[in-house]
Backbone as a printed PyTorch tensor [residue, N CA C, xyz], in Angstrom:
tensor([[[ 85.5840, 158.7030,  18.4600],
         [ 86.2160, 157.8260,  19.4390],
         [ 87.5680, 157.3400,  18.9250]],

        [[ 88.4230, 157.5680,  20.0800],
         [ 90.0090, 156.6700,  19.3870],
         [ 90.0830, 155.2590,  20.5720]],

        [[ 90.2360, 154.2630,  19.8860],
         [ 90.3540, 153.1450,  20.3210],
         [ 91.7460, 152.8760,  20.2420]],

        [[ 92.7680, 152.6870,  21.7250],
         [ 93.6650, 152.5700,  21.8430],
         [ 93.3200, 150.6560,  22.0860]],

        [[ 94.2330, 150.1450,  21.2180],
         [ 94.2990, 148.3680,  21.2780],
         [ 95.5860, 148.1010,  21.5060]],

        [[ 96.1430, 147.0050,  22.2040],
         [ 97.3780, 146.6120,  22.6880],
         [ 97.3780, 144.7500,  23.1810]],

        [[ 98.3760, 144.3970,  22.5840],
         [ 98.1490, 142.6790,  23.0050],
         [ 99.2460, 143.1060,  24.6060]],

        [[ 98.9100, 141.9150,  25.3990],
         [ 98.8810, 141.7390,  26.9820],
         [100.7770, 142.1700,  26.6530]],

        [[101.4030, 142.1500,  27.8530],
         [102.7640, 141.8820,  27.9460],
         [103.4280, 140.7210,  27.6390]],

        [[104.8260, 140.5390,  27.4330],
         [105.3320, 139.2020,  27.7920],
         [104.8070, 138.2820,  28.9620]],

        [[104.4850, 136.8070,  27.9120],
         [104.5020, 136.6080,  29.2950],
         [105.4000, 135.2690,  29.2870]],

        [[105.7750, 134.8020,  30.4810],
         [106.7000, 133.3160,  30.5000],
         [106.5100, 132.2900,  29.0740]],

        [[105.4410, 131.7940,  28.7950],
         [105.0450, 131.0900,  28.1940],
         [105.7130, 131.5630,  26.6380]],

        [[105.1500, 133.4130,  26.3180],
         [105.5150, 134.2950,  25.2060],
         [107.4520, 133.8600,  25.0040]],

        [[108.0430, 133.8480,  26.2410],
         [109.5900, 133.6400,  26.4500],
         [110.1930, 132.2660,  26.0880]],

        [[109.3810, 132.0080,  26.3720],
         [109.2960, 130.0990,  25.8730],
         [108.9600, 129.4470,  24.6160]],

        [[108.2920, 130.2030,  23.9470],
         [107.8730, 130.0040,  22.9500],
         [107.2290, 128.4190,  22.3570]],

        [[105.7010, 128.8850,  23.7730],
         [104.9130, 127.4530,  23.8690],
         [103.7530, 128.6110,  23.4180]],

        [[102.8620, 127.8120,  23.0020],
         [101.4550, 128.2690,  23.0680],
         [100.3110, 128.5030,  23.7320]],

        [[ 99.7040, 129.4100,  24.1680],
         [ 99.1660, 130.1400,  25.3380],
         [ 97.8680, 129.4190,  24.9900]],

        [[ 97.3880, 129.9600,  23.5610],
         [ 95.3760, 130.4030,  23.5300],
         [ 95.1420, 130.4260,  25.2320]],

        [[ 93.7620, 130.0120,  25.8530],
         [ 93.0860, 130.2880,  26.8700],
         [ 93.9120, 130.0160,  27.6970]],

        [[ 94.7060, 128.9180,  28.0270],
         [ 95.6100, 128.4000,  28.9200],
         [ 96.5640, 130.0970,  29.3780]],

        [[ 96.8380, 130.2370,  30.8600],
         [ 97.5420, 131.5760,  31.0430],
         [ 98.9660, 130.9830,  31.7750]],

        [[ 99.7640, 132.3310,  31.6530],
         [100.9700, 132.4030,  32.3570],
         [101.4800, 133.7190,  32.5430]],

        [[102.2700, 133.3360,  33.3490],
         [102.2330, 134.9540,  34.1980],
         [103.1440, 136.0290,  33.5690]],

        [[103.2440, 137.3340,  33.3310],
         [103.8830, 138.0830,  33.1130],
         [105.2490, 138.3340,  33.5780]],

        [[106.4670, 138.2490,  32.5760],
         [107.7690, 138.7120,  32.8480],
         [107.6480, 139.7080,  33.4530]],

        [[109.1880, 139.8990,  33.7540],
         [109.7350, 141.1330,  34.2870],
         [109.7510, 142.4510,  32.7230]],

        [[110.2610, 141.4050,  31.9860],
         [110.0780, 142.6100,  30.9340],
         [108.5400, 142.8520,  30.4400]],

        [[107.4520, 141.8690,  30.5860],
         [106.1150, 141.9630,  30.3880],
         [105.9300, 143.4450,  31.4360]],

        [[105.8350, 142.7840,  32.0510],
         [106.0000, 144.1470,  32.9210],
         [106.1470, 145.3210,  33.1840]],

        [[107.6760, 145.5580,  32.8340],
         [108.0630, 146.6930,  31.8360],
         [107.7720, 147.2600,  30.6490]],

        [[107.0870, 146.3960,  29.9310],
         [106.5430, 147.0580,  28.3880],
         [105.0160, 147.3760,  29.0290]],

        [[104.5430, 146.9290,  29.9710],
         [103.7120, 147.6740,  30.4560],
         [103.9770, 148.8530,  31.1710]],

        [[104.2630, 149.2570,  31.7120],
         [104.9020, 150.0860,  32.2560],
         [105.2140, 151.3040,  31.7320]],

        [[105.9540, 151.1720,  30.5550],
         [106.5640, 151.6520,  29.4970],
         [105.3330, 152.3900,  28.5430]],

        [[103.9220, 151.8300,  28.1800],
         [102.5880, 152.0280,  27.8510],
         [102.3560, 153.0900,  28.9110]],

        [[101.8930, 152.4380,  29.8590],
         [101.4300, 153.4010,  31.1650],
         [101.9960, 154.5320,  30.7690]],

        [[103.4500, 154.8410,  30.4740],
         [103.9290, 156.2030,  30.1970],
         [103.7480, 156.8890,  29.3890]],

        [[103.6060, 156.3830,  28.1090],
         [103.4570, 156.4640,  26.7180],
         [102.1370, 157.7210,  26.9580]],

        [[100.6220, 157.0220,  27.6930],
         [ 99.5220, 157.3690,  27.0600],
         [ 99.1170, 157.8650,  28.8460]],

        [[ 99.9970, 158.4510,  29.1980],
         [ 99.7010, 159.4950,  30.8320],
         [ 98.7910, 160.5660,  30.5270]],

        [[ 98.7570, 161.2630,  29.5490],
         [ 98.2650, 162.2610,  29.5910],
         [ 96.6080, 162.1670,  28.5280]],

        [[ 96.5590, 161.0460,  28.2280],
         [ 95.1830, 160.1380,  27.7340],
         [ 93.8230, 159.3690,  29.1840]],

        [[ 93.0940, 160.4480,  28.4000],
         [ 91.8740, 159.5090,  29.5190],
         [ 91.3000, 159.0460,  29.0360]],

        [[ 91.5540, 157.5480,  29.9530],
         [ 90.6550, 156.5230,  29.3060],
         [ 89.2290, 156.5810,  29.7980]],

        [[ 88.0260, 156.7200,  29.0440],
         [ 86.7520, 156.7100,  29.0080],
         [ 86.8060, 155.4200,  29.9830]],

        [[ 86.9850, 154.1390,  29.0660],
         [ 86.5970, 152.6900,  29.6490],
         [ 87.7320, 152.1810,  29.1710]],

        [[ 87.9120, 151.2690,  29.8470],
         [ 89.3060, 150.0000,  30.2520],
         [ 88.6200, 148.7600,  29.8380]],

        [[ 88.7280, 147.9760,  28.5160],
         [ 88.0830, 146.8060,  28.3070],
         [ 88.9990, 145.7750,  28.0280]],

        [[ 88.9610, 144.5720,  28.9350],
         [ 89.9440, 143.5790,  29.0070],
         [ 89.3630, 141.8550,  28.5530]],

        [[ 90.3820, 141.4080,  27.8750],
         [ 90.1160, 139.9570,  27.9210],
         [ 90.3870, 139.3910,  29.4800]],

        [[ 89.2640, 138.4060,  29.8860],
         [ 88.6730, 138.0940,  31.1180],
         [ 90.0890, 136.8180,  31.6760]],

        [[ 91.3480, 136.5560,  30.8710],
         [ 92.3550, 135.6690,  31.2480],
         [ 93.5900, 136.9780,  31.7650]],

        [[ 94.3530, 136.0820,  32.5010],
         [ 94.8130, 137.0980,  33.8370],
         [ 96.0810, 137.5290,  32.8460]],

        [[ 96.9540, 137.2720,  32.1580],
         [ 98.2040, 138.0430,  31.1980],
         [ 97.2260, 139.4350,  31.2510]],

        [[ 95.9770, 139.2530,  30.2270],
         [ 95.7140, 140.4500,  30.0940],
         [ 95.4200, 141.1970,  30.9250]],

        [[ 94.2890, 141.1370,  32.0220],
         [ 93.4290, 141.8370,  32.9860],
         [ 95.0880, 142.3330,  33.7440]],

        [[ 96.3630, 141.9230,  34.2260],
         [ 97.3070, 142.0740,  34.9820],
         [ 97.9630, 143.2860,  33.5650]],

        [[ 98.1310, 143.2890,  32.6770],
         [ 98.1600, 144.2040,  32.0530],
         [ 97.3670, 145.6600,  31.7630]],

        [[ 96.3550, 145.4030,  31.5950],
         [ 95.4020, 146.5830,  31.9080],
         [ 95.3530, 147.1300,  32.8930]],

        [[ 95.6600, 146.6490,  34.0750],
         [ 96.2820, 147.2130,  35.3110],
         [ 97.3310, 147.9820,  35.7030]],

        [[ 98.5500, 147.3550,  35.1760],
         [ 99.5380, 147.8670,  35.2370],
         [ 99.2880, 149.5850,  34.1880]],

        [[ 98.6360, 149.2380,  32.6190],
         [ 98.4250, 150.7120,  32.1970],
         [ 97.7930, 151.7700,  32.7330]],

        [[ 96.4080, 150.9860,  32.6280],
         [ 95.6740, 152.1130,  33.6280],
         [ 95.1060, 152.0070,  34.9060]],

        [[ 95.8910, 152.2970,  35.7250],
         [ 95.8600, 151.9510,  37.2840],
         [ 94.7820, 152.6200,  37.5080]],

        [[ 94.2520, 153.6620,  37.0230],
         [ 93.3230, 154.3520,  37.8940],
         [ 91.9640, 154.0580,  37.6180]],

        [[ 91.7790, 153.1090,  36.7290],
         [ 90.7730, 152.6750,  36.0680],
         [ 90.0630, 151.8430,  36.2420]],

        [[ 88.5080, 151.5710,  36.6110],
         [ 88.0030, 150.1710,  36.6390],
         [ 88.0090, 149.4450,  35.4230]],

        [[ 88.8710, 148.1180,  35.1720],
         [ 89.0640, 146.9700,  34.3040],
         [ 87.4860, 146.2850,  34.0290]],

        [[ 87.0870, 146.4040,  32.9440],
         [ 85.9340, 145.2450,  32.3930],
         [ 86.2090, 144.4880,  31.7040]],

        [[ 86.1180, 143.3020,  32.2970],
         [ 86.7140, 142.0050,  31.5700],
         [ 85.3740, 141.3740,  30.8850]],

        [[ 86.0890, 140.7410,  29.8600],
         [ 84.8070, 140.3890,  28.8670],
         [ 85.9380, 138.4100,  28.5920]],

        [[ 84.7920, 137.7210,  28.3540],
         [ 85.5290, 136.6780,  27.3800],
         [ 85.6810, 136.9650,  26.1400]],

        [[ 84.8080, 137.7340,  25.2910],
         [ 84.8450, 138.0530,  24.3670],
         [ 86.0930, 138.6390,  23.7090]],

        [[ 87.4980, 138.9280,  24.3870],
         [ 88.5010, 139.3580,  24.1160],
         [ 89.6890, 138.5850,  24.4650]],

        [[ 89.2710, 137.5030,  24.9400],
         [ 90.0080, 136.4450,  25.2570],
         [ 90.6700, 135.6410,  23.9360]],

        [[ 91.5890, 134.9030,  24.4130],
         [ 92.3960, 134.2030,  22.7630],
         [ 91.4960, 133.1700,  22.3380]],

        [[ 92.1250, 132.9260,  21.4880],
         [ 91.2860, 131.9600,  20.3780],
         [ 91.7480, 130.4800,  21.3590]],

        [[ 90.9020, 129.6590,  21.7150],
         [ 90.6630, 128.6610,  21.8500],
         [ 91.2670, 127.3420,  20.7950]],

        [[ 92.7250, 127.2640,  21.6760],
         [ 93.7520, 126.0740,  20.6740],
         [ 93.1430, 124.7090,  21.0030]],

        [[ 92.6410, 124.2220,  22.1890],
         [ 91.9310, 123.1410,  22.4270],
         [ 94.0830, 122.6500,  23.2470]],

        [[ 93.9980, 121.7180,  22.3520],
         [ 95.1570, 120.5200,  22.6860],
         [ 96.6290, 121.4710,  22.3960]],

        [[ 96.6160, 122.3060,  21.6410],
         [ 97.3160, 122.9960,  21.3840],
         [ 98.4760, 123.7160,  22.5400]],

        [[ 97.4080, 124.2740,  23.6990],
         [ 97.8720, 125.1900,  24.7450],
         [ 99.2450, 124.2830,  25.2340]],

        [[100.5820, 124.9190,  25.6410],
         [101.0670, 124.2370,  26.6020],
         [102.4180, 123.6630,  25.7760]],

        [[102.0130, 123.7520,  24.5840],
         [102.8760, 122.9860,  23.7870],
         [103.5780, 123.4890,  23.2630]],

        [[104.8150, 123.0570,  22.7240],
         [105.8580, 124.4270,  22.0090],
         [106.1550, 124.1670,  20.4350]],

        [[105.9290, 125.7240,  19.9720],
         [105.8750, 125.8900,  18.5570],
         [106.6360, 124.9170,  18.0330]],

        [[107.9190, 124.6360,  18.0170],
         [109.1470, 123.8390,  17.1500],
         [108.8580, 122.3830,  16.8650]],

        [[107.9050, 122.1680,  18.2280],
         [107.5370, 120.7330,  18.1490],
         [106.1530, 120.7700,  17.5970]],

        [[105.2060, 121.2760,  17.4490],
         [103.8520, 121.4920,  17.4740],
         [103.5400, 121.4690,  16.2590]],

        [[105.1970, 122.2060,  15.0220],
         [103.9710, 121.4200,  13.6810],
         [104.6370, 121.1460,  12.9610]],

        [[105.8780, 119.9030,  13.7630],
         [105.8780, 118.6360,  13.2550],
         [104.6220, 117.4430,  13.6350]],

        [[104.5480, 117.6700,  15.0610],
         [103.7010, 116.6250,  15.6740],
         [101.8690, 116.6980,  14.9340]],

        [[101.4910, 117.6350,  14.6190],
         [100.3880, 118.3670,  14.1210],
         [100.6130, 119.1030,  12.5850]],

        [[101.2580, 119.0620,  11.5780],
         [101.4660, 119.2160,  10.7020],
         [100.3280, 119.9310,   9.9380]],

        [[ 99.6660, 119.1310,   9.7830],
         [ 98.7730, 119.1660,   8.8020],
         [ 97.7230, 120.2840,   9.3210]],

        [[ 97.2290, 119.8290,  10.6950],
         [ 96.3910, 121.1460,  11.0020],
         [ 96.7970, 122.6390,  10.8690]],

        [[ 98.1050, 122.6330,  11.6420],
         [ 98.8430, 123.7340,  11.7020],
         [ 99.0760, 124.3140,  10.5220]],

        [[ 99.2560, 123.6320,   9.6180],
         [ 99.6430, 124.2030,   7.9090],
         [ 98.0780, 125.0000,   7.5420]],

        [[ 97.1590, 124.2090,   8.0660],
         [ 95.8480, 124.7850,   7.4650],
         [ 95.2120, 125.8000,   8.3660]],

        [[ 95.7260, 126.1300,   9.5380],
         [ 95.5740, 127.4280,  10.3960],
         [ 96.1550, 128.5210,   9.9020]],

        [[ 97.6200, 128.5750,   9.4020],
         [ 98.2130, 129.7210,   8.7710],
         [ 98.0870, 129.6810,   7.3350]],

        [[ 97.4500, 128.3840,   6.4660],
         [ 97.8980, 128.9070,   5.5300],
         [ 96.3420, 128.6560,   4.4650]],

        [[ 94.9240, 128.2240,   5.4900],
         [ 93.9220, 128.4700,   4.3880],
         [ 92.9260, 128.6830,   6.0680]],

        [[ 93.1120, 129.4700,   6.4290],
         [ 92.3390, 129.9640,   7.9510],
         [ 90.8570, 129.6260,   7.9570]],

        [[ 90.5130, 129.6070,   6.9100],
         [ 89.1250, 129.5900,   6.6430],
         [ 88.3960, 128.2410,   6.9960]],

        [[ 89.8630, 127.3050,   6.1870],
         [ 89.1760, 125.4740,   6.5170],
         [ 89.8020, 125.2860,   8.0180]],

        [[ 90.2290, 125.8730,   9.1340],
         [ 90.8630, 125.5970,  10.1250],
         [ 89.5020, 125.4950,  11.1050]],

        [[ 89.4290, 123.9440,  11.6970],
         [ 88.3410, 123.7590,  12.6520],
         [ 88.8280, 122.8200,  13.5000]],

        [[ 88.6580, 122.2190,  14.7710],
         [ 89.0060, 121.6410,  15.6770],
         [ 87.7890, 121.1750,  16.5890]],

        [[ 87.7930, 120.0480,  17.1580],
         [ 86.4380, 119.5690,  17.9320],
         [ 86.8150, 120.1670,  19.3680]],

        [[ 87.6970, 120.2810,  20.2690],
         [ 88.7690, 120.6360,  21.1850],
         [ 88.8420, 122.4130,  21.3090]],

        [[ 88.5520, 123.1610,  20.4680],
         [ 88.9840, 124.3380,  20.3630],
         [ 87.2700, 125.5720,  19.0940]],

        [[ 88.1630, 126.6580,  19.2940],
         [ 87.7010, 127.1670,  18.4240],
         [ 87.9400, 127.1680,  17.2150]],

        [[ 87.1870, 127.8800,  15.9330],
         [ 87.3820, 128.1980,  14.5450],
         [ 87.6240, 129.7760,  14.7410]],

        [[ 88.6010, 129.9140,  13.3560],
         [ 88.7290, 131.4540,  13.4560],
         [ 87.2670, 132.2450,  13.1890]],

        [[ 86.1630, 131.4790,  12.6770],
         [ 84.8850, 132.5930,  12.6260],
         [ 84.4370, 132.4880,  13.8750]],

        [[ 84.3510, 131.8460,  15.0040],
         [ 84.2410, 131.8720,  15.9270],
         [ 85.0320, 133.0710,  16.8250]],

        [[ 86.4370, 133.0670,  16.5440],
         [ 86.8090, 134.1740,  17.2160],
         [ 86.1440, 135.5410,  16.5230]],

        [[ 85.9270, 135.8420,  15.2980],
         [ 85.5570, 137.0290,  14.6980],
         [ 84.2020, 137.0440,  15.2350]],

        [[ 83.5770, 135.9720,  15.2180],
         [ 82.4150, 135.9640,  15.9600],
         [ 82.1540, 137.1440,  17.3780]],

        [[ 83.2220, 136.3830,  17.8190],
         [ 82.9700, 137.0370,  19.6630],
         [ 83.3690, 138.4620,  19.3620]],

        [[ 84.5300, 138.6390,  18.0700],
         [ 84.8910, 140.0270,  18.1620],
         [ 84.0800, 140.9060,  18.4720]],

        [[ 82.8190, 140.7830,  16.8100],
         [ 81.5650, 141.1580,  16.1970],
         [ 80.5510, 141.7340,  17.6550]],

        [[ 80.2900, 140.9840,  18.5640],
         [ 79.9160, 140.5310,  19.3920],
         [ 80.2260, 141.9810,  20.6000]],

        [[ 81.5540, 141.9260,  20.7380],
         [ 81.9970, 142.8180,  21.6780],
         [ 81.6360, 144.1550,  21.0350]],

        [[ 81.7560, 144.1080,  19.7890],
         [ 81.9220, 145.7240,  19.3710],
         [ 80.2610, 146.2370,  19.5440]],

        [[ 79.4750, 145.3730,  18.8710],
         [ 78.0330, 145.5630,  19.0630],
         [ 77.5980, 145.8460,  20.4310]],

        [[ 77.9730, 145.1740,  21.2450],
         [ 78.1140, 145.5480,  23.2590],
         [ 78.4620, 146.4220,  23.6410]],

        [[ 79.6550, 146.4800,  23.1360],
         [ 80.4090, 147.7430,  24.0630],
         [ 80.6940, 148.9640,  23.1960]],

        [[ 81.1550, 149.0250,  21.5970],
         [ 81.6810, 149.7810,  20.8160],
         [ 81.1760, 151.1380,  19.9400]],

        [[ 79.9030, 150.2060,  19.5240],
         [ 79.5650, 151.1670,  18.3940],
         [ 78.0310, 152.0000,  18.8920]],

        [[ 77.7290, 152.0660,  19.7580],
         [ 76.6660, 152.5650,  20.1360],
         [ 77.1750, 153.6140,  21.1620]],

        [[ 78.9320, 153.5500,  21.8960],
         [ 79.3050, 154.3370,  22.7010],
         [ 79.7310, 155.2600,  22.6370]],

        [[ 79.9220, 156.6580,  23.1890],
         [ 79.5580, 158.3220,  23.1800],
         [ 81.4530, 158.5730,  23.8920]],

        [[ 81.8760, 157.5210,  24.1550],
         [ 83.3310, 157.5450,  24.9650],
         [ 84.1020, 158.0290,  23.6590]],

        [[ 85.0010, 158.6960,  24.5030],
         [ 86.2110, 159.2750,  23.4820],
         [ 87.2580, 158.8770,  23.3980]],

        [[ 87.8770, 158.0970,  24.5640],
         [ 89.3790, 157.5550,  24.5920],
         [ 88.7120, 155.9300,  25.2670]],

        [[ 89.1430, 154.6800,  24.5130],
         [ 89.0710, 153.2350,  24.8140],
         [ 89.8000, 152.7180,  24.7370]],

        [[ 90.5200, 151.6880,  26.2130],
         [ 91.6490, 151.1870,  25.6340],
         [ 91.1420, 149.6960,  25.8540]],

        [[ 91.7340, 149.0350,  24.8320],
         [ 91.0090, 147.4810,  24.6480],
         [ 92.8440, 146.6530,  24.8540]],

        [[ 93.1070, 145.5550,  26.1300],
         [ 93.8560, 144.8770,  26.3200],
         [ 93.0000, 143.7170,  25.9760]],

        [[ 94.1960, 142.6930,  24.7120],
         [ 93.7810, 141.9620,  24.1320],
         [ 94.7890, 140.9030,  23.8690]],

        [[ 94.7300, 139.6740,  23.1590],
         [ 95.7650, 138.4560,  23.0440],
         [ 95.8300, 138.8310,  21.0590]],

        [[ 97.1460, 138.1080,  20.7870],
         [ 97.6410, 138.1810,  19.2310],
         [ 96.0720, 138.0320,  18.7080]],

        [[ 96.1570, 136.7010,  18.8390],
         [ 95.1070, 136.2800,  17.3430],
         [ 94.1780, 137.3760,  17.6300]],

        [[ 93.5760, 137.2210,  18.7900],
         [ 92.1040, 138.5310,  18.7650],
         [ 92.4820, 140.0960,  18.3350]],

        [[ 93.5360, 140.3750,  18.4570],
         [ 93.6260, 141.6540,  17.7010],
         [ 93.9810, 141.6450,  16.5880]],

        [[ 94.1860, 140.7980,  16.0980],
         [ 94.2390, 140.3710,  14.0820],
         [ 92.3800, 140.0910,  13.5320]],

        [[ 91.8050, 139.4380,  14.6950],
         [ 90.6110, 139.2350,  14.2820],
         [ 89.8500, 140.8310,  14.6460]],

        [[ 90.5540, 141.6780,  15.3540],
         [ 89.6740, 143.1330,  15.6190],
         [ 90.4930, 143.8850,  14.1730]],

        [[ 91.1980, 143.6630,  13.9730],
         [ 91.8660, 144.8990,  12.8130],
         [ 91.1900, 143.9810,  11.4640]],

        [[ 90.8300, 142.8950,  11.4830],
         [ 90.3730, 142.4770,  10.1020],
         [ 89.0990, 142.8940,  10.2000]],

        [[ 88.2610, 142.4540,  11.4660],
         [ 87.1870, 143.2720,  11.2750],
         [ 86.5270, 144.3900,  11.1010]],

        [[ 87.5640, 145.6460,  11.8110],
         [ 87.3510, 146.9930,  11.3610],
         [ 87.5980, 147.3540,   9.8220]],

        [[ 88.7410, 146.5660,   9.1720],
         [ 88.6060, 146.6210,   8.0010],
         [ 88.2840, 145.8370,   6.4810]],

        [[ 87.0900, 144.8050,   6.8220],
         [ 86.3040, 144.3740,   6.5300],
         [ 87.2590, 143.2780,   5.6860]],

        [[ 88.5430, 142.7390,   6.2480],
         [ 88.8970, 141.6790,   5.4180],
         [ 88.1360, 140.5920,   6.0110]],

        [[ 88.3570, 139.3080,   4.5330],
         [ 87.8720, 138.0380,   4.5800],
         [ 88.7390, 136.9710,   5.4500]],

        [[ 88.0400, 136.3180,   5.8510],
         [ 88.8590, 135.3730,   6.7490],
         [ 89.8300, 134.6250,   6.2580]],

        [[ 89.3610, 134.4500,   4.8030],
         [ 90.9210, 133.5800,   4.4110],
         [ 92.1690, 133.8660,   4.1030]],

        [[ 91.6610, 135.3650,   4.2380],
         [ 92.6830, 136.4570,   3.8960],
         [ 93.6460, 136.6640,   5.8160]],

        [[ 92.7800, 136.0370,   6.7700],
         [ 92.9560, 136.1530,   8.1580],
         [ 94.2520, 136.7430,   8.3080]],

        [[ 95.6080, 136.0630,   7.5300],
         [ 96.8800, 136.5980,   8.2780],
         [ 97.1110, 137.1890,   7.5020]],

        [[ 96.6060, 138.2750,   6.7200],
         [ 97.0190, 139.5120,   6.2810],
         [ 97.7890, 140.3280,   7.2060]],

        [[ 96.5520, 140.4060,   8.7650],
         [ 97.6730, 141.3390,   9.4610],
         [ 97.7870, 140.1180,  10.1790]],

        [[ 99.4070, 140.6290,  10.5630],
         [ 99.9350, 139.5560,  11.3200],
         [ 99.7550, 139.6160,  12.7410]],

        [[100.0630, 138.6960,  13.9160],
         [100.2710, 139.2360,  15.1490],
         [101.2690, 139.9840,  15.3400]],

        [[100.7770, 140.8310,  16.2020],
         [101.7210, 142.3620,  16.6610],
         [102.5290, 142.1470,  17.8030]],

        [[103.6360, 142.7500,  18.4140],
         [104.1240, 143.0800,  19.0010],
         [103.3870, 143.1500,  20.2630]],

        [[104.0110, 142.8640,  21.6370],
         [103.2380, 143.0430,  23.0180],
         [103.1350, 144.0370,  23.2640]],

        [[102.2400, 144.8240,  23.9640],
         [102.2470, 145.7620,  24.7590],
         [102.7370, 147.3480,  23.9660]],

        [[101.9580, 147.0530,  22.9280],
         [102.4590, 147.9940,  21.6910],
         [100.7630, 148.4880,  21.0790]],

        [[101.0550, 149.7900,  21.0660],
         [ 99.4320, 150.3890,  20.9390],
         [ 99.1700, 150.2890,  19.1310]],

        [[ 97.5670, 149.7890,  18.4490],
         [ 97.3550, 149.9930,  18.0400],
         [ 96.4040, 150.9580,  17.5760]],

        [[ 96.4270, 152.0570,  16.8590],
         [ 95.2090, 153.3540,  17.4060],
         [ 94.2260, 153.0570,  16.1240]],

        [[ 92.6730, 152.9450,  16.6200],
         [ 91.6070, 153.2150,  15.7460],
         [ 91.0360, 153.9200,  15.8790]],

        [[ 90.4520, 155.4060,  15.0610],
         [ 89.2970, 156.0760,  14.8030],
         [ 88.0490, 155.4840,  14.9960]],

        [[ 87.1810, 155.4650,  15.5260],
         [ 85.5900, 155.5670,  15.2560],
         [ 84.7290, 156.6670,  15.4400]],

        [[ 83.9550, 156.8580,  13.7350],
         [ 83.4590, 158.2330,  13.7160],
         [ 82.4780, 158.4190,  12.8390]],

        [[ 81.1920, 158.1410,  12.9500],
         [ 80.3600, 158.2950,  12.0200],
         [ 79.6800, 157.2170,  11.1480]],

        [[ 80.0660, 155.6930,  12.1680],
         [ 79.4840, 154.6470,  11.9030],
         [ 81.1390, 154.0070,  11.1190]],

        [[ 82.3990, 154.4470,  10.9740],
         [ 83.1430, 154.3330,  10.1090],
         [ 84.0700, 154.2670,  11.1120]],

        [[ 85.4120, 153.1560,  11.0330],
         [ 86.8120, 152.7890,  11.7910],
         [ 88.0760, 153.3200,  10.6680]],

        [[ 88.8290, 153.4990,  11.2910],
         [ 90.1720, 154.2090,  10.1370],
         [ 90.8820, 153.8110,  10.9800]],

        [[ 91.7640, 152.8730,  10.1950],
         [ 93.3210, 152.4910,  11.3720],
         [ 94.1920, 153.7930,  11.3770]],

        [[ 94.3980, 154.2390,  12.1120],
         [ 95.3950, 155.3180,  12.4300],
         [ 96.7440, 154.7270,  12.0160]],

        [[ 97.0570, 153.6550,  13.3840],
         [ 98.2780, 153.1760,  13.8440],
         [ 98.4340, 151.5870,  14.1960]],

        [[ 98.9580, 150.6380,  13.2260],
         [ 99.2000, 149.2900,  13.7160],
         [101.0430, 149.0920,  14.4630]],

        [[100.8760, 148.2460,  15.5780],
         [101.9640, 147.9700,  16.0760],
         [102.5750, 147.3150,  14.9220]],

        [[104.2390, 147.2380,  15.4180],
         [105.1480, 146.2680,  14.5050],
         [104.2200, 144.7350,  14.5340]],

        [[104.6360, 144.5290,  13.6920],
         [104.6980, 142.5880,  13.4030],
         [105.5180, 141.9380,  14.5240]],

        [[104.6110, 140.8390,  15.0970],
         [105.8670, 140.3130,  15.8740],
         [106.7370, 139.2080,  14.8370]],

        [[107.8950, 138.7370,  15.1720],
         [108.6400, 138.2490,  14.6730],
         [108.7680, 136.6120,  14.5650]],

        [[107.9830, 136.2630,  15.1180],
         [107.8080, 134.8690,  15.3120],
         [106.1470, 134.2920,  15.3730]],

        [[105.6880, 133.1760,  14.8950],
         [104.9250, 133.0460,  15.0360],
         [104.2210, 133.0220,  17.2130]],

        [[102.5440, 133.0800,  16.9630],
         [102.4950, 133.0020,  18.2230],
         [100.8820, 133.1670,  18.7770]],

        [[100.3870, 132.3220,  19.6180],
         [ 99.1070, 131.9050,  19.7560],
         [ 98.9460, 132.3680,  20.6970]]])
């Protein structure tokens, strides 16, 4: 199986540089276009199954790639749960929040919130999806539309890093394919998108 993975398009919020987690906003014109741009990329790829995080950036993305496809939306691929976080913009967010924010990027492991999720919580749901949908399936081409953090928590999990190690890989680039092997009970990253350049939830 090759597991084609991709975080959603731009979206307004991504342009703004506020913080999304669950909270949504709608896709640019260039969101749009880097979808679009995918769609072209992987024309001559059939997708087995279309598996989407159940918030609309993504599901409106998976659409735009594979039009011909029925979309299965899962929560389980949905972003990590900022709680108070959503809505708010990076520049201000960790001055005002300092201390948490320092301990989200920089010891992931002690990062917990009463308001939100923990990052084992997101690896949790990852765990979760793959056992559901992944590793028991006979499909040959999967494309999984997904948000930053959850595809840092799917590439750590295919390759069995530790959570405190979490931002090893960083968040990727929108609408930019990451390719995984599955073959024999065993994942092999093929292909990770660029790094995006800024932080981003």
């Amino acid at each position: 199986m090759k597991i084609y993975l991709t975080r959603h398009g731009q979206t307004e919020w991504n342009r703004a540089d506020r913080v999304q987690g669950i909270m949504d906003s709608p896709l640019t014109q260039e969101g749009i276009e880097m979808a679009e741009l995918l769609r072209e990329s992987s024309k001559n790829i059939k997708f087995d199954k279309v598996y989407s995080s159940d918030l609309k950036r993504a599901e409106d993305t998976a659409k735009i790639v594979a039009p011909d496809n029925e979309i299965i939306s899962t929560p389980y691929l949905r972003e990590i749960d900022v709680g108070n976080w959503s809505g708010r913009y990076f520049n201000t967010l960790k001055e005002e929040d300092r201390e948490l924010y320092t301990t989200y990027f920089n010891e992931p492991h002690k990062y917990k919130r009463e308001d939100g999720e923990s990052l084992y919580e997101v690896m949790d749901r990852v765990k979760k999806f793959f056992e559901g949908y992944i590793l028991n399936s006979k499909d040959k081409n999967v494309l999984i539309v997904s948000h930053g953090v959850t595809i840092v928590a799917i590439l750590n999990y295919v390759e069995k890093i530790d959570i405190s190690d979490f931002w090893e890989n960083r968040v990727l680039r929108n609408a930019t394919f990451n390719i995984i092997e599955y073959s024999d009970g065993e994942f092999k990253v093929l292909k990770k998108a660029p790094k995006n350049p800024v932080a981003t939830i």
